[in-house]
Amino acid sequence: MTSSEWPLYEVFVRSKRGLNHVHVGSLHAPDDAMALRHARDVYTRRSEGVSIWVVRSDAITASSPDEKDPMFAPSGDKVYRHPTFYEIPDDVPHM
Amino acid sequence: MTSAVDTDLQAGFDATIAAGDRIEPRDWMPEGYRRTLVRQIAQHAHSEIIGMQPEGNWITRAPSLRRKAILLAKVQDEAGHGLYLYSACETLGVSREDLTRQLIAGAQKYSSIFNYPALSYADVGTIGWLVDGAAICNQVPLCRTSYGPYGRSMIRICKEESFHQRQGFELLATMMRGTDEQRAMVQESVDRFWKPALMMFGPPDSQSSNTEQSMAWGIKRHTNDELRERFIEMTAPQAAALGVTLPDNDLDWDEFWTVVKGGGPCSAQRIAHRKRAYDDGAWVREAAMAFAQSEVDGLAQRVSRDQEADR
């Protein structure tokens, strides 16, 4: 028997124009349109947003916490990617 | 024909711009606004991608491992910046593939500065200090541009750009502490790049056909000449600290237009190189798609076999 549980959706809200959508949580809904309506009711009851994205959770591919090291370690030893790596005398302005 | 609905949409757009708010991808926008953004963001993205070439040529000839790692990281950043900008441009309903083809066909432009050659390692420093310095000067106000996705890419880019300028200045400062020959190399490089860098801000306001409308739409926040002046003022004390002399600021606009129209010293070479990279990469793109498809097919086969077995 197939489960009658509604699929899970992830919800992203843009709090104001000019800012990125940010993940705020998830909810269950029978389809995309209902997910959007539910998201409005669950996550933006107090004008928290001007735009909402919903996406089926099973459509998201995520990195695994176990992979944290191999995934992100390569940037750890590249200090020269940061501006503070370079010594610029204090009397040189605008840099 | 203008319907009442169109008038309402235009009024809504105008009110958003007037309030200093951002326009976001799903908002209605005038066709001219969209077209201007596509042109400007695509040109900006192309500049990042083409901009990898003059410095990329020096990666294998970097004078030390430290300089090589830095230059690699910088050129890698330019590729990333190009991708941020293409993705912002794609929110306007165009595809990156199409933009790349237009660049290669010469239908879209990139910054005039990348049509000049990088002739010595000092040029790597000068490009970081002056070219990236000019780019930062141009890009900081664009963080407040009226189109949301463009502004957000600019914020990300500006954060990363600071390292580019500082590594360039540091490189030049190191050479200036060296021999007379090294100091001469730096001065010669600055002499060649100063005016092309000033031209990066675009034609003088009197010749800039797009500026007025772009400012009314909040796409641009300052005129070309304002930004150029600001850059000159910011750079003068840096040049003094470095110990180099900046050439005068008399710009040859005929040269600028020649370069913009594809007649720069390296224009043909830059596009030919980009085309070669695009053509040579075709089999990689196709192979990756074929592999992805075979994974999907393989999964479908396994599912159907399992269903068969369950019966």
JSON list of N, CA, C and O in Angstrom, two decimals, chain A residues 10-37:
[
{"chain": "A", "resi": 10, "resn": "GLU", "atom": "N", "xyz": [10.58, 21.83, 1.26]},
{"chain": "A", "resi": 10, "resn": "GLU", "atom": "CA", "xyz": [11.45, 22.81, 1.93]},
{"chain": "A", "resi": 10, "resn": "GLU", "atom": "C", "xyz": [10.97, 24.21, 1.54]},
{"chain": "A", "resi": 10, "resn": "GLU", "atom": "O", "xyz": [10.58, 24.44, 0.39]},
{"chain": "A", "resi": 11, "resn": "VAL", "atom": "N", "xyz": [11.01, 25.13, 2.48]},
{"chain": "A", "resi": 11, "resn": "VAL", "atom": "CA", "xyz": [10.47, 26.47, 2.26]},
{"chain": "A", "resi": 11, "resn": "VAL", "atom": "C", "xyz": [11.57, 27.52, 2.36]},
{"chain": "A", "resi": 11, "resn": "VAL", "atom": "O", "xyz": [12.36, 27.52, 3.31]},
{"chain": "A", "resi": 12, "resn": "PHE", "atom": "N", "xyz": [11.61, 28.41, 1.39]},
{"chain": "A", "resi": 12, "resn": "PHE", "atom": "CA", "xyz": [12.59, 29.50, 1.34]},
{"chain": "A", "resi": 12, "resn": "PHE", "atom": "C", "xyz": [11.85, 30.83, 1.25]},
{"chain": "A", "resi": 12, "resn": "PHE", "atom": "O", "xyz": [10.95, 30.97, 0.42]},
{"chain": "A", "resi": 13, "resn": "VAL", "atom": "N", "xyz": [12.20, 31.79, 2.09]},
{"chain": "A", "resi": 13, "resn": "VAL", "atom": "CA", "xyz": [11.49, 33.07, 2.12]},
{"chain": "A", "resi": 13, "resn": "VAL", "atom": "C", "xyz": [12.45, 34.22, 1.86]},
{"chain": "A", "resi": 13, "resn": "VAL", "atom": "O", "xyz": [13.55, 34.26, 2.42]},
{"chain": "A", "resi": 14, "resn": "ARG", "atom": "N", "xyz": [12.02, 35.14, 1.00]},
{"chain": "A", "resi": 14, "resn": "ARG", "atom": "CA", "xyz": [12.76, 36.38, 0.80]},
{"chain": "A", "resi": 14, "resn": "ARG", "atom": "C", "xyz": [12.12, 37.42, 1.72]},
{"chain": "A", "resi": 14, "resn": "ARG", "atom": "O", "xyz": [10.95, 37.74, 1.58]},
{"chain": "A", "resi": 15, "resn": "SER", "atom": "N", "xyz": [12.88, 37.89, 2.71]},
{"chain": "A", "resi": 15, "resn": "SER", "atom": "CA", "xyz": [12.27, 38.76, 3.72]},
{"chain": "A", "resi": 15, "resn": "SER", "atom": "C", "xyz": [11.99, 40.16, 3.17]},
{"chain": "A", "resi": 15, "resn": "SER", "atom": "O", "xyz": [11.03, 40.80, 3.56]},
{"chain": "A", "resi": 16, "resn": "LYS", "atom": "N", "xyz": [12.87, 40.65, 2.29]},
{"chain": "A", "resi": 16, "resn": "LYS", "atom": "CA", "xyz": [12.57, 41.89, 1.60]},
{"chain": "A", "resi": 16, "resn": "LYS", "atom": "C", "xyz": [13.26, 41.93, 0.26]},
{"chain": "A", "resi": 16, "resn": "LYS", "atom": "O", "xyz": [14.19, 41.16, 0.02]},
{"chain": "A", "resi": 17, "resn": "ARG", "atom": "N", "xyz": [12.81, 42.82, -0.60]},
{"chain": "A", "resi": 17, "resn": "ARG", "atom": "CA", "xyz": [13.43, 42.96, -1.92]},
{"chain": "A", "resi": 17, "resn": "ARG", "atom": "C", "xyz": [14.91, 43.22, -1.77]},
{"chain": "A", "resi": 17, "resn": "ARG", "atom": "O", "xyz": [15.33, 43.98, -0.91]},
{"chain": "A", "resi": 18, "resn": "GLY", "atom": "N", "xyz": [15.69, 42.60, -2.63]},
{"chain": "A", "resi": 18, "resn": "GLY", "atom": "CA", "xyz": [17.13, 42.82, -2.60]},
{"chain": "A", "resi": 18, "resn": "GLY", "atom": "C", "xyz": [17.88, 41.74, -1.84]},
{"chain": "A", "resi": 18, "resn": "GLY", "atom": "O", "xyz": [19.07, 41.61, -1.99]},
{"chain": "A", "resi": 19, "resn": "LEU", "atom": "N", "xyz": [17.17, 40.98, -0.98]},
{"chain": "A", "resi": 19, "resn": "LEU", "atom": "CA", "xyz": [17.85, 39.93, -0.22]},
{"chain": "A", "resi": 19, "resn": "LEU", "atom": "C", "xyz": [17.56, 38.56, -0.84]},
{"chain": "A", "resi": 19, "resn": "LEU", "atom": "O", "xyz": [16.56, 38.36, -1.50]},
{"chain": "A", "resi": 20, "resn": "ASN", "atom": "N", "xyz": [18.47, 37.62, -0.60]},
{"chain": "A", "resi": 20, "resn": "ASN", "atom": "CA", "xyz": [18.27, 36.25, -1.07]},
{"chain": "A", "resi": 20, "resn": "ASN", "atom": "C", "xyz": [17.12, 35.58, -0.35]},
{"chain": "A", "resi": 20, "resn": "ASN", "atom": "O", "xyz": [16.81, 35.91, 0.79]},
{"chain": "A", "resi": 21, "resn": "HIS", "atom": "N", "xyz": [16.52, 34.58, -1.01]},
{"chain": "A", "resi": 21, "resn": "HIS", "atom": "CA", "xyz": [15.61, 33.69, -0.30]},
{"chain": "A", "resi": 21, "resn": "HIS", "atom": "C", "xyz": [16.46, 32.90, 0.71]},
{"chain": "A", "resi": 21, "resn": "HIS", "atom": "O", "xyz": [17.57, 32.49, 0.39]},
{"chain": "A", "resi": 22, "resn": "VAL", "atom": "N", "xyz": [15.92, 32.70, 1.88]},
{"chain": "A", "resi": 22, "resn": "VAL", "atom": "CA", "xyz": [16.65, 31.96, 2.92]},
{"chain": "A", "resi": 22, "resn": "VAL", "atom": "C", "xyz": [15.78, 30.79, 3.38]},
{"chain": "A", "resi": 22, "resn": "VAL", "atom": "O", "xyz": [14.55, 30.91, 3.50]},
{"chain": "A", "resi": 23, "resn": "HIS", "atom": "N", "xyz": [16.42, 29.67, 3.61]},
{"chain": "A", "resi": 23, "resn": "HIS", "atom": "CA", "xyz": [15.67, 28.50, 4.07]},
{"chain": "A", "resi": 23, "resn": "HIS", "atom": "C", "xyz": [15.10, 28.76, 5.46]},
{"chain": "A", "resi": 23, "resn": "HIS", "atom": "O", "xyz": [15.83, 29.19, 6.35]},
{"chain": "A", "resi": 24, "resn": "VAL", "atom": "N", "xyz": [13.79, 28.52, 5.62]},
{"chain": "A", "resi": 24, "resn": "VAL", "atom": "CA", "xyz": [13.19, 28.78, 6.93]},
{"chain": "A", "resi": 24, "resn": "VAL", "atom": "C", "xyz": [12.66, 27.51, 7.59]},
{"chain": "A", "resi": 24, "resn": "VAL", "atom": "O", "xyz": [12.42, 27.48, 8.79]},
{"chain": "A", "resi": 25, "resn": "GLY", "atom": "N", "xyz": [12.45, 26.44, 6.79]},
{"chain": "A", "resi": 25, "resn": "GLY", "atom": "CA", "xyz": [11.93, 25.21, 7.38]},
{"chain": "A", "resi": 25, "resn": "GLY", "atom": "C", "xyz": [11.24, 24.37, 6.33]},
{"chain": "A", "resi": 25, "resn": "GLY", "atom": "O", "xyz": [11.45, 24.57, 5.13]},
{"chain": "A", "resi": 26, "resn": "SER", "atom": "N", "xyz": [10.41, 23.44, 6.78]},
{"chain": "A", "resi": 26, "resn": "SER", "atom": "CA", "xyz": [9.75, 22.56, 5.82]},
{"chain": "A", "resi": 26, "resn": "SER", "atom": "C", "xyz": [8.31, 22.34, 6.24]},
{"chain": "A", "resi": 26, "resn": "SER", "atom": "O", "xyz": [7.87, 22.76, 7.32]},
{"chain": "A", "resi": 27, "resn": "LEU", "atom": "N", "xyz": [7.55, 21.70, 5.37]},
{"chain": "A", "resi": 27, "resn": "LEU", "atom": "CA", "xyz": [6.16, 21.37, 5.68]},
{"chain": "A", "resi": 27, "resn": "LEU", "atom": "C", "xyz": [5.69, 20.25, 4.76]},
{"chain": "A", "resi": 27, "resn": "LEU", "atom": "O", "xyz": [6.36, 19.93, 3.78]},
{"chain": "A", "resi": 28, "resn": "HIS", "atom": "N", "xyz": [4.55, 19.67, 5.08]},
{"chain": "A", "resi": 28, "resn": "HIS", "atom": "CA", "xyz": [3.97, 18.64, 4.21]},
{"chain": "A", "resi": 28, "resn": "HIS", "atom": "C", "xyz": [2.82, 19.23, 3.42]},
{"chain": "A", "resi": 28, "resn": "HIS", "atom": "O", "xyz": [2.06, 20.06, 3.94]},
{"chain": "A", "resi": 29, "resn": "ALA", "atom": "N", "xyz": [2.70, 18.84, 2.14]},
{"chain": "A", "resi": 29, "resn": "ALA", "atom": "CA", "xyz": [1.60, 19.32, 1.31]},
{"chain": "A", "resi": 29, "resn": "ALA", "atom": "C", "xyz": [1.35, 18.31, 0.20]},
{"chain": "A", "resi": 29, "resn": "ALA", "atom": "O", "xyz": [2.26, 17.60, -0.20]},
{"chain": "A", "resi": 30, "resn": "PRO", "atom": "N", "xyz": [0.11, 18.26, -0.29]},
{"chain": "A", "resi": 30, "resn": "PRO", "atom": "CA", "xyz": [-0.20, 17.27, -1.33]},
{"chain": "A", "resi": 30, "resn": "PRO", "atom": "C", "xyz": [0.40, 17.63, -2.69]},
{"chain": "A", "resi": 30, "resn": "PRO", "atom": "O", "xyz": [0.67, 16.75, -3.50]},
{"chain": "A", "resi": 31, "resn": "ASP", "atom": "N", "xyz": [0.56, 18.91, -2.98]},
{"chain": "A", "resi": 31, "resn": "ASP", "atom": "CA", "xyz": [1.16, 19.29, -4.25]},
{"chain": "A", "resi": 31, "resn": "ASP", "atom": "C", "xyz": [1.84, 20.66, -4.12]},
{"chain": "A", "resi": 31, "resn": "ASP", "atom": "O", "xyz": [1.78, 21.31, -3.07]},
{"chain": "A", "resi": 32, "resn": "ASP", "atom": "N", "xyz": [2.44, 21.10, -5.23]},
{"chain": "A", "resi": 32, "resn": "ASP", "atom": "CA", "xyz": [3.24, 22.34, -5.21]},
{"chain": "A", "resi": 32, "resn": "ASP", "atom": "C", "xyz": [2.39, 23.56, -4.82]},
{"chain": "A", "resi": 32, "resn": "ASP", "atom": "O", "xyz": [2.81, 24.39, -4.00]},
{"chain": "A", "resi": 33, "resn": "ALA", "atom": "N", "xyz": [1.21, 23.65, -5.41]},
{"chain": "A", "resi": 33, "resn": "ALA", "atom": "CA", "xyz": [0.38, 24.83, -5.17]},
{"chain": "A", "resi": 33, "resn": "ALA", "atom": "C", "xyz": [-0.04, 24.91, -3.71]},
{"chain": "A", "resi": 33, "resn": "ALA", "atom": "O", "xyz": [0.00, 25.98, -3.08]},
{"chain": "A", "resi": 34, "resn": "MET", "atom": "N", "xyz": [-0.40, 23.75, -3.15]},
{"chain": "A", "resi": 34, "resn": "MET", "atom": "CA", "xyz": [-0.80, 23.73, -1.74]},
{"chain": "A", "resi": 34, "resn": "MET", "atom": "C", "xyz": [0.40, 24.00, -0.83]},
{"chain": "A", "resi": 34, "resn": "MET", "atom": "O", "xyz": [0.25, 24.64, 0.21]},
{"chain": "A", "resi": 35, "resn": "ALA", "atom": "N", "xyz": [1.55, 23.54, -1.26]},
{"chain": "A", "resi": 35, "resn": "ALA", "atom": "CA", "xyz": [2.76, 23.78, -0.45]},
{"chain": "A", "resi": 35, "resn": "ALA", "atom": "C", "xyz": [3.00, 25.29, -0.32]},
{"chain": "A", "resi": 35, "resn": "ALA", "atom": "O", "xyz": [3.34, 25.79, 0.76]},
{"chain": "A", "resi": 36, "resn": "LEU", "atom": "N", "xyz": [2.77, 26.00, -1.41]},
{"chain": "A", "resi": 36, "resn": "LEU", "atom": "CA", "xyz": [2.97, 27.45, -1.40]},
{"chain": "A", "resi": 36, "resn": "LEU", "atom": "C", "xyz": [1.98, 28.12, -0.45]},
{"chain": "A", "resi": 36, "resn": "LEU", "atom": "O", "xyz": [2.33, 28.99, 0.35]},
{"chain": "A", "resi": 37, "resn": "ARG", "atom": "N", "xyz": [0.73, 27.67, -0.50]},
{"chain": "A", "resi": 37, "resn": "ARG", "atom": "CA", "xyz": [-0.28, 28.24, 0.40]},
{"chain": "A", "resi": 37, "resn": "ARG", "atom": "C", "xyz": [0.03, 27.93, 1.86]},
{"chain": "A", "resi": 37, "resn": "ARG", "atom": "O", "xyz": [-0.07, 28.79, 2.73]}
]
